[in-house]
Coordinates of C-alpha atoms and ligand atoms in Angstrom, one line a residue:
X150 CA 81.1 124.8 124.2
X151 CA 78.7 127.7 124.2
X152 CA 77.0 126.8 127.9
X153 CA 80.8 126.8 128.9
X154 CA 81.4 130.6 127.2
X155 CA 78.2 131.6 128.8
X156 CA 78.9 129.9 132.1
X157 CA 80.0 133.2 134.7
X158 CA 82.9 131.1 135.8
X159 CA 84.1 131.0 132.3
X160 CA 87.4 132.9 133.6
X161 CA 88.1 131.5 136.0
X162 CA 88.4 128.0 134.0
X163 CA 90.0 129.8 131.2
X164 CA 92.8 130.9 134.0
X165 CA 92.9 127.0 135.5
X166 CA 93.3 125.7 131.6
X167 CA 96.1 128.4 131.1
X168 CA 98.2 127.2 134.1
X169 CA 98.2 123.4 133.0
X170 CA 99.6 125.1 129.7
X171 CA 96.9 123.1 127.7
X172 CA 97.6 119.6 129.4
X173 CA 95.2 117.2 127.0
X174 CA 93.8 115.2 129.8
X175 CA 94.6 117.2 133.3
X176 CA 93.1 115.6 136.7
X177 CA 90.4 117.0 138.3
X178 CA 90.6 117.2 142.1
X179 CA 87.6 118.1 144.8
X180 CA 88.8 119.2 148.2
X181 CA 89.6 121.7 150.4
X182 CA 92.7 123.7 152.8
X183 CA 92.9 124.5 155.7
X184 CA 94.5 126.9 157.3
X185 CA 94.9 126.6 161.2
X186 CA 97.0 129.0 163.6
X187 CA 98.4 126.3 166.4
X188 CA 98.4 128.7 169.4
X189 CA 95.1 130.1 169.1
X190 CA 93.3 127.2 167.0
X191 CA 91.9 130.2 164.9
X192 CA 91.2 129.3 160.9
X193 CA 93.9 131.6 159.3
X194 CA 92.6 130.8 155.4
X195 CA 90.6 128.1 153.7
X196 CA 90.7 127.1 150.4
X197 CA 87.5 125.2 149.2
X198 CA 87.0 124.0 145.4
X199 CA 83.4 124.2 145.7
X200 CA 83.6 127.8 144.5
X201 CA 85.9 126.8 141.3
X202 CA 84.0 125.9 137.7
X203 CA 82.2 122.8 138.2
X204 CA 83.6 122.7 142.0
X205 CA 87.5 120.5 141.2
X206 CA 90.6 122.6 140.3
X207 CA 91.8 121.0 137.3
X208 CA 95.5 120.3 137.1
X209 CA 97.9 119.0 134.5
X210 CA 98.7 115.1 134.2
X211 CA 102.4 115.8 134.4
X212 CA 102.6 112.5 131.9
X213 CA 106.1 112.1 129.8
X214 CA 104.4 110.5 127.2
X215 CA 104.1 112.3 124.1
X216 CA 101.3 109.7 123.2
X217 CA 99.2 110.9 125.7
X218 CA 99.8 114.5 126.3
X219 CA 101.5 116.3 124.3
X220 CA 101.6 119.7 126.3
X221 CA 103.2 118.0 129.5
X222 CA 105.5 115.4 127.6
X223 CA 107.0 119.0 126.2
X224 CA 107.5 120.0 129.5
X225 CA 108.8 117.0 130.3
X226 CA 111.1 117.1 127.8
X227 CA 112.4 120.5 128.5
X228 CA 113.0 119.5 132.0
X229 CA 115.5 116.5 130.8
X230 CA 117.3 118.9 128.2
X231 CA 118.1 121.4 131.2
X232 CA 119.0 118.3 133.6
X233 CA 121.2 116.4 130.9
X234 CA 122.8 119.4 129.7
X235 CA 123.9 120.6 133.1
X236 CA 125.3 117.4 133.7
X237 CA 127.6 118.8 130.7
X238 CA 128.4 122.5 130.7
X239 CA 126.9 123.5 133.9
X240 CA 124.6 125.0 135.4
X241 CA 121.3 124.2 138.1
X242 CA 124.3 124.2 140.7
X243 CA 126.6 122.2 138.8
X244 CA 129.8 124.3 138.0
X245 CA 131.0 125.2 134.4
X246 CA 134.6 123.4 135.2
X247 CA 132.5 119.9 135.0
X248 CA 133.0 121.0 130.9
X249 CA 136.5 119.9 131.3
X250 CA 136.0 116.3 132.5
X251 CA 136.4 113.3 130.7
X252 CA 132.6 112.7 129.2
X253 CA 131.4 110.1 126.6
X254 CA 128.2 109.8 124.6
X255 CA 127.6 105.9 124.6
X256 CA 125.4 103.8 122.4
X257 CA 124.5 100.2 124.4
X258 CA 122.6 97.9 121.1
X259 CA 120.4 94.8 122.0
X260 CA 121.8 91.2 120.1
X261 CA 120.1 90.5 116.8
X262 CA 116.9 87.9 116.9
X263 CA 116.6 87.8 113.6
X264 CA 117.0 89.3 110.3
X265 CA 114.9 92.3 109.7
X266 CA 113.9 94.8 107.2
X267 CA 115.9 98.1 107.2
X268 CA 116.5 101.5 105.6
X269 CA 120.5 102.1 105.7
X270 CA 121.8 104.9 103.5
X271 CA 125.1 105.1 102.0
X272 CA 126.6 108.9 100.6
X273 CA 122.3 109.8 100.6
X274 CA 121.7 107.2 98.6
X275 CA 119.3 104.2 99.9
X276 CA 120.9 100.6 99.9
X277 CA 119.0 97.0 99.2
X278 CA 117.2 95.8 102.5
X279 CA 119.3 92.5 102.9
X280 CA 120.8 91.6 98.6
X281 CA 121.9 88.1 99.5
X282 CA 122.5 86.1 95.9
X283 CA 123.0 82.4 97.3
X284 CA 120.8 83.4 101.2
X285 CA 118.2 80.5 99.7
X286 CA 115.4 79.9 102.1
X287 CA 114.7 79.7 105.4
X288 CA 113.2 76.4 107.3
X289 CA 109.3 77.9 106.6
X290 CA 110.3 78.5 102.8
X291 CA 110.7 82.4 102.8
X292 CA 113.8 83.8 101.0
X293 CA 115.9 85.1 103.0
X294 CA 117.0 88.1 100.9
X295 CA 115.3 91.1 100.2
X296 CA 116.2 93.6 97.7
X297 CA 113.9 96.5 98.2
X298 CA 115.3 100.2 98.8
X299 CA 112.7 100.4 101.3
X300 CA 111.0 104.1 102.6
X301 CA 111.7 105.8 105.3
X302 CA 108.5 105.4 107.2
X303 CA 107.0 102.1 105.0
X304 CA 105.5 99.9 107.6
X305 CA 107.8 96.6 107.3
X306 CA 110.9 98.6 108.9
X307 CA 111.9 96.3 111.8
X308 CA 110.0 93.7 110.8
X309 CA 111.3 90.3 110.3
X310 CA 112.1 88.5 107.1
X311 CA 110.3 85.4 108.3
X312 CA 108.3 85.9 111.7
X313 CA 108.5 82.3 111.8
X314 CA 112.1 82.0 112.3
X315 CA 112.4 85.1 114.5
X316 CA 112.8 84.9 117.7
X317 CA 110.1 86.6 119.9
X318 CA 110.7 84.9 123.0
X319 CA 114.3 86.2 123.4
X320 CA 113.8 89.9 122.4
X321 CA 110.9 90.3 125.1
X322 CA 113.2 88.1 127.7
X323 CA 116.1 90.7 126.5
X324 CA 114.0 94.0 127.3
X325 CA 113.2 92.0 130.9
X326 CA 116.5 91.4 131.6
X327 CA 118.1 94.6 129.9
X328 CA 117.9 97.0 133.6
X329 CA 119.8 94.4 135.3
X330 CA 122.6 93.9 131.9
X331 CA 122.7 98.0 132.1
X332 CA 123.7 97.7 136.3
X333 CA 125.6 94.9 135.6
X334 CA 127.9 96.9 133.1
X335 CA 127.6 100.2 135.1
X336 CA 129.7 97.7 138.0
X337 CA 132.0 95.8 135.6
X338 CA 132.9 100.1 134.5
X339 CA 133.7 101.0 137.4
X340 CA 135.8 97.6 138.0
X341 CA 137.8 98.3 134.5
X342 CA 138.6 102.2 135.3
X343 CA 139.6 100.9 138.4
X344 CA 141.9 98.8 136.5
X345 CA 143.0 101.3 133.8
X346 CA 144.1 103.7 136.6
X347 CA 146.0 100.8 138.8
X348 CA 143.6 101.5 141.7
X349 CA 141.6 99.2 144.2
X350 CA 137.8 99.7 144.2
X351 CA 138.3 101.1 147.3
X352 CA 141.3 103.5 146.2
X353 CA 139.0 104.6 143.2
X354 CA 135.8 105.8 145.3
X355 CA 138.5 108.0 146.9
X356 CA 139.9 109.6 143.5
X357 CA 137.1 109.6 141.4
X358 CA 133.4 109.1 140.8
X359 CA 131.5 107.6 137.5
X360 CA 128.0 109.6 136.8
X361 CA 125.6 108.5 134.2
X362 CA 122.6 109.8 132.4
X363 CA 120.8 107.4 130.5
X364 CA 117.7 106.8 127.9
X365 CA 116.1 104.1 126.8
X366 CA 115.2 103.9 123.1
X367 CA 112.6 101.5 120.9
X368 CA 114.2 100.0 118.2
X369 CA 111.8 99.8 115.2
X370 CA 112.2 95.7 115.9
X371 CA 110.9 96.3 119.7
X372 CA 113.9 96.0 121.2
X373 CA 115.2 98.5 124.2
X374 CA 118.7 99.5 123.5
X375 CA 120.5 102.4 125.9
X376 CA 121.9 106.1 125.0
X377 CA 124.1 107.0 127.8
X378 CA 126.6 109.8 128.9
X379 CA 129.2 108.9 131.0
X380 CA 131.5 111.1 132.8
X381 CA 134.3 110.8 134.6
X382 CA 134.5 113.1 138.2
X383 CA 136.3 113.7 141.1
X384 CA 135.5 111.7 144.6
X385 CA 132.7 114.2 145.3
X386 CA 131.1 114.7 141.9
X387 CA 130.8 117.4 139.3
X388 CA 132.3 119.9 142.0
X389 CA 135.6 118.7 142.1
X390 CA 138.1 117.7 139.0
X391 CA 139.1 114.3 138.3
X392 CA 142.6 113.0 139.0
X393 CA 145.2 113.2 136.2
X394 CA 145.0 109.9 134.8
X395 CA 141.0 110.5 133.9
X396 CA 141.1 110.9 130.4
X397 CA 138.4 110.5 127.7
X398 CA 140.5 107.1 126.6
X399 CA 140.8 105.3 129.9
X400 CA 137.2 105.8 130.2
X401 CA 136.5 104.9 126.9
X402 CA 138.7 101.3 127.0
X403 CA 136.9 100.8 130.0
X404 CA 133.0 101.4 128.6
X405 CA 134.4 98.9 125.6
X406 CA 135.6 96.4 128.1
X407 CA 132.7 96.4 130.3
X408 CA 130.6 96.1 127.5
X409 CA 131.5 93.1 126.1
X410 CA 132.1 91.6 129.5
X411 CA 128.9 91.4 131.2
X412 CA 126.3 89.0 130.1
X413 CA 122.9 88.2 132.4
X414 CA 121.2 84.4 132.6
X415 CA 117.5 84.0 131.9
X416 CA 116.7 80.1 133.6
X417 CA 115.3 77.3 131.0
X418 CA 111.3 76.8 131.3
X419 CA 109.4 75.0 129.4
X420 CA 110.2 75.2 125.6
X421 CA 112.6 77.9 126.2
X422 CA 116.1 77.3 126.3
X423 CA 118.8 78.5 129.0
X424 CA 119.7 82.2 127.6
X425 CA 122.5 83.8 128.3
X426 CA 122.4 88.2 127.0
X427 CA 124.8 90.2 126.2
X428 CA 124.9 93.7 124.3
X429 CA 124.4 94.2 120.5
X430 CA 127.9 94.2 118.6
X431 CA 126.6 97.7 117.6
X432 CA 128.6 99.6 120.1
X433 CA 129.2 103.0 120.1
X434 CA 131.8 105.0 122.4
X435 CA 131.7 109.2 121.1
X436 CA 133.6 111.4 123.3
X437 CA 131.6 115.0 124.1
X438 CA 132.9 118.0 122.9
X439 CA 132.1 121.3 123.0
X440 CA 133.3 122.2 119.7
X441 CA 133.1 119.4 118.2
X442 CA 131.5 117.1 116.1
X443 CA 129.1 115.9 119.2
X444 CA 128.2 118.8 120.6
X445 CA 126.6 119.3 124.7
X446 CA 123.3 120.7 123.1
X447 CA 122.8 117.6 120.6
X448 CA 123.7 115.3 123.1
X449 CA 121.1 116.7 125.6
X450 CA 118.5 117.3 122.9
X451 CA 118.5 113.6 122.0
X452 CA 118.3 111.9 125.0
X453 CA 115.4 114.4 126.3
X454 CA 113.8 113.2 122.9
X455 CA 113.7 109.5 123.7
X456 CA 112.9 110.3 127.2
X457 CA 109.4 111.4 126.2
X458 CA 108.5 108.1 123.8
X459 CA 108.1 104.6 124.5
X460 CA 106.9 101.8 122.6
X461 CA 104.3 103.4 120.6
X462 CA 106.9 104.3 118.1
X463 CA 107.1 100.1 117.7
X464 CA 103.1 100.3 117.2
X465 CA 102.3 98.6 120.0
X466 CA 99.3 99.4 122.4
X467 CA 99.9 103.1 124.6
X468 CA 97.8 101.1 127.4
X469 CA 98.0 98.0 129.4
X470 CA 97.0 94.3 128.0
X471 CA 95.3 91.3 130.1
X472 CA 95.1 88.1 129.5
X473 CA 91.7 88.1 128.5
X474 CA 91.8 90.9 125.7
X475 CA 91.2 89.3 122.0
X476 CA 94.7 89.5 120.8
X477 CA 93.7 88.9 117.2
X478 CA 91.5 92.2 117.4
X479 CA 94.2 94.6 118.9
X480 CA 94.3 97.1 115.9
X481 CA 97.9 96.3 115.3
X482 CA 100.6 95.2 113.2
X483 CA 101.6 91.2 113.1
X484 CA 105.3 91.9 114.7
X485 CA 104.5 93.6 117.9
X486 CA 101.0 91.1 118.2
X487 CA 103.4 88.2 118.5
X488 CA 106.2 90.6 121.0
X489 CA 103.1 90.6 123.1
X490 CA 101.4 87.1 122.7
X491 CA 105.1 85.9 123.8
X492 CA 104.9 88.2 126.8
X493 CA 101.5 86.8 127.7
X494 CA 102.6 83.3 127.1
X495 CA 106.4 83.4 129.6
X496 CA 104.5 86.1 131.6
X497 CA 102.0 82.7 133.2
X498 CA 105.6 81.0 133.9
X499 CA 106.3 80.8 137.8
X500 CA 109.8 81.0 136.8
X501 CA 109.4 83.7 135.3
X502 CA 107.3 85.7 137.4
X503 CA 109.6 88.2 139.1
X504 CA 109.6 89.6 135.4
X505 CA 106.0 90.5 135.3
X506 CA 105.5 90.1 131.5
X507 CA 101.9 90.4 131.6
X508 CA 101.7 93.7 133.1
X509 CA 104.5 94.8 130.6
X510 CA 103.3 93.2 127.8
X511 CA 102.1 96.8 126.2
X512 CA 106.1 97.3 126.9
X513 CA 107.0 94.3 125.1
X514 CA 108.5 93.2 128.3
X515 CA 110.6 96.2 129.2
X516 CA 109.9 98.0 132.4
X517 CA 112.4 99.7 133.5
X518 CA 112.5 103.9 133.5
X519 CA 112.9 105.0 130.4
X520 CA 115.3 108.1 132.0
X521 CA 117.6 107.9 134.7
X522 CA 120.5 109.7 136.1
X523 CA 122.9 108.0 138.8
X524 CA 122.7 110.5 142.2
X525 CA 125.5 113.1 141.0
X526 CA 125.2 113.4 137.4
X527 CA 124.0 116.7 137.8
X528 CA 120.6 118.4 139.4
X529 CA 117.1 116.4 139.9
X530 CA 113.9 117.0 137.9
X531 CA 112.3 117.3 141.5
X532 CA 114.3 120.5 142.1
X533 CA 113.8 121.5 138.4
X534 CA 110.0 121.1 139.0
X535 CA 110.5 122.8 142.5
X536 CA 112.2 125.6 140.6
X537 CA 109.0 126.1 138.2
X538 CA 106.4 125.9 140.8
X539 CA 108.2 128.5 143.0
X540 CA 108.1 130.8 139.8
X541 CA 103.9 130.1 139.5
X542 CA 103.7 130.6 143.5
X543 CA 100.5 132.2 144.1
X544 CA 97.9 129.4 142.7
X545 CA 100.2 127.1 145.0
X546 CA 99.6 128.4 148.0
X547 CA 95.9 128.9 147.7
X548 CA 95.5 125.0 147.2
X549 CA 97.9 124.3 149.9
X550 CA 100.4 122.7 147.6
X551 CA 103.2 125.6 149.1
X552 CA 102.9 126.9 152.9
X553 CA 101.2 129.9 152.8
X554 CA 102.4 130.6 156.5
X555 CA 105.5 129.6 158.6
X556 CA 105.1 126.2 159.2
X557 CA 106.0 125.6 162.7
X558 CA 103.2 127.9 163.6
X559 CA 100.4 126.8 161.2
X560 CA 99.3 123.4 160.9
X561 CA 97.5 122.8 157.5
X562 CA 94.4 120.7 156.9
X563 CA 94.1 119.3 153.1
X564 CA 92.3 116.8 151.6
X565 CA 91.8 116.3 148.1
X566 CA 90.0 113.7 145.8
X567 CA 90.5 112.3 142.5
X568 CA 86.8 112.9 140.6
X569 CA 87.8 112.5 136.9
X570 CA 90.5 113.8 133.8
X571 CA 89.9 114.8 130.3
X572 CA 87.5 117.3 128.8
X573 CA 84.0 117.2 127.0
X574 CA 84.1 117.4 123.5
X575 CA 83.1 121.3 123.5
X576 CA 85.6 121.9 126.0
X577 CA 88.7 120.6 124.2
X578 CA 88.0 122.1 121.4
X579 CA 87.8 125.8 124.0
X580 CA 90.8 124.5 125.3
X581 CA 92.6 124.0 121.5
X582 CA 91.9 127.6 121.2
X583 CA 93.2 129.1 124.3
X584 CA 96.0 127.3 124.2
X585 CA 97.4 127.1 120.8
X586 CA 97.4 123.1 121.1
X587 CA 96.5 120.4 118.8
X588 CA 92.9 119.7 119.1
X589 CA 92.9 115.8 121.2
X590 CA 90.5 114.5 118.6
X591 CA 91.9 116.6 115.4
X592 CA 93.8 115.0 112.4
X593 CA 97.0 114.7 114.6
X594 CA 95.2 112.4 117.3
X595 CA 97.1 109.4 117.4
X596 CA 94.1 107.8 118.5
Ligands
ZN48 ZN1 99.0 116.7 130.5
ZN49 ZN1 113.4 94.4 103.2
ZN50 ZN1 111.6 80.9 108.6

């Protein structure tokens, strides 16, 4: 820390720490710029590192996980909330009109695989786990009642009332199989509004159009399920207003239909049944309102949320597993050991293997995007990004990242090189104090 205050470049780094906005482990690059004029073949500017602290520009690690970054996750996060809400009220070229079209806040559950501990409230007071007089005992001779008026954050939450009886092999083949269930209902939706409105397929693509921003959340059980809004335009998107017979209920039939409709097939392999998915019973259908109870900003608040979190939340491992790490030595919890062991085990299964278990494992089997947005919901986080970096221009065009010239005229020369991340000890604790951020190895290290 001090031979970093002393060091003559110490501004200069300060400056390069203040523009990742205290990004916990930002990249370091080596390289250079070039400049050249095409005409003449004169050098017009270069741009070198080796005059920057320790010769690499440092940049930030643009991560959305929360886990790992906490700085660029916030970003991140911010960068959903304006995309999800524009998709609702306007705004970032979507016009204010889209307010007025039929929009629903959807809640898509994963099927139970077992009984689990949970915290449900009743009027604010906390309700017995699972009080079942006559439940008896399971197979494995563990009752199958539990009458605790568990904590809000004690450690059992999620967990199963017998982990012998619960069935690992079909939540992690769920989370697999859940991307495909979700495109399977978003086509079955469009088929049922199609329906609703008396239309072809065809005849619908010419009236209306179906947009979607989704999340995917961890259940405390390690299950994926979906938070989605779905809204209702005309042929050409958010521009143009639906027909008349769009209405929040048409749409909303049609999301209940779909729902229950659409199931997706996992093959038998050895010691695995056939498995046919479906969604959770748990369905939830909430129209968005302005006024209203469900409101654009909470709606866009709480899928930018989820968007920054994964499975860590589950207590699962924030890195990747292989098959030759000590699973019995993974500083973990019992429940989301076996999630994985079970991806590790179906993962070696040639029938299996377009699922990639093992390399999801840490993901206890999910590996889909945790955020999407069908092509018109409303802007992209590319142009919100683009949008940022024009406002921060200068830096960007002295590393080359923006044309400093016209570009028919210049041709530029770049090269770059990946030499390292993260900080020394002395530095991050510099950093901490520029920045405002939580120190990476302070109290509030998840580490
Ligand atoms: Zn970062
Ligand atoms: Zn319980
Ligand atoms: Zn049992």
């Amino acid at each position: 820390m001090v031979s970093r205050l002393r060091d003559p470049h110490y501004e200069r780094w300060a400056s390069q720490i203040r523009r990742t906005g205290g990004c916990r482990q930002p990249i370091h690059l080596r390289g250079k710029v070039e400049h050249w004029d095409r005409a003449t073949g004169t050098l017009l500017h270069r741009y070198s590192t080796n005059l920057e602290p320790d010769g690499v520009l440092r940049v930030a690690c643009k991560t959305r996980r929360a886990s790992r970054c906490p700085s660029c996750a916030e970003t991140y996060r911010a960068d959903t909330y304006q995309l999800v809400r524009a998709g609702l009220v306007g705004g970032k070229g979507v016009p204010a009109s889209v307010s007025a079209h039929p929009c629903l806040f959807v809640t898509l559950t994963a099927p139970s695989f077992g009984t689990v501990h949970t915290r449900r409230e009743k009027n604010g007071k906390v309700q017995p786990c699972h009080a079942r007089r006559d439940a008896g005992m399971c197979p494995h001779g563990r009752a199958m009642s539990c009458t605790a008026r568990h904590g809000a954050d004690e450690s059992c939450l999620g967990e199963p009332l017998c982990p012998d009886c619960y069935d690992y092999a079909g939540s992690v083949l769920f989370n697999a199989m859940s991307p495909e269930l979700w495109r399977r209902f978003t086509e079955a939706l469009r088929r049922r509004v199609a329906k609703n409105a008396g239309l072809t397929q065809r005849e619908l693509r010419d009236q209306a159009m179906i947009s979607f921003a989704k999340v995917a959340e961890y259940q405390r059980r390690g299950v994926v399920h979906f938070h989605a809004v779905i809204r209702l335009d005309g042929p050409d998107g958010p521009t143009m207003a639906p027909p008349a017979w769009a209405t929040a209920d048409l749409l909303a039939d049609a999301v209940r239909h779909a729902a229950s409709a659409v199931t997706v097939t996992v093959p038998e392999v050895p010691g695995e049944p056939t498995r046919a998915f479906q969604w959770g019973a748990q369905l939830d259908v909430r129209q968005i309102i302005m006024d209203g109870d469900l409101t654009d900003q909470a709606v866009a608040g709480y899928i930018a949320k989820y968007a920054t979190k994964a499975a860590e939340c589950v207590g699962t491992l924030d890195r990747r597993i292989n098959l030759l790490d000590d699973l019995a030595a993974l500083p973990i919890r019992d429940h989301p050991r076996r999630l994985i062991a079970e991806c590790l085990h179906l993962g070696v299964l040639d029938e299996l293997a377009d699922l990639r278990l093992v390399q999801w494992a840490h993901m206890l089997g999910f590996r889909g995007h945790f955020s999407t947005r069908s092509r018109h919901y409303s802007t992209t986080m590319g142009s919100i990004r683009d949008e940022r970096r024009d406002f921060a221009r200068a830096e960007e065009i002295t590393t080359g990242r923006l044309p400093l010239f016209d570009d028919d005229t210049v041709l530029v020369i770049a090269s770059w090189e990946y030499v390292g991340k993260g900080f020394s000890a002395g530095d991050a604790l510099l950093v901490s104090a520029l920045t405002g951020t939580p120190h990476p190895w302070g109290p509030d290290d998840p580490r």
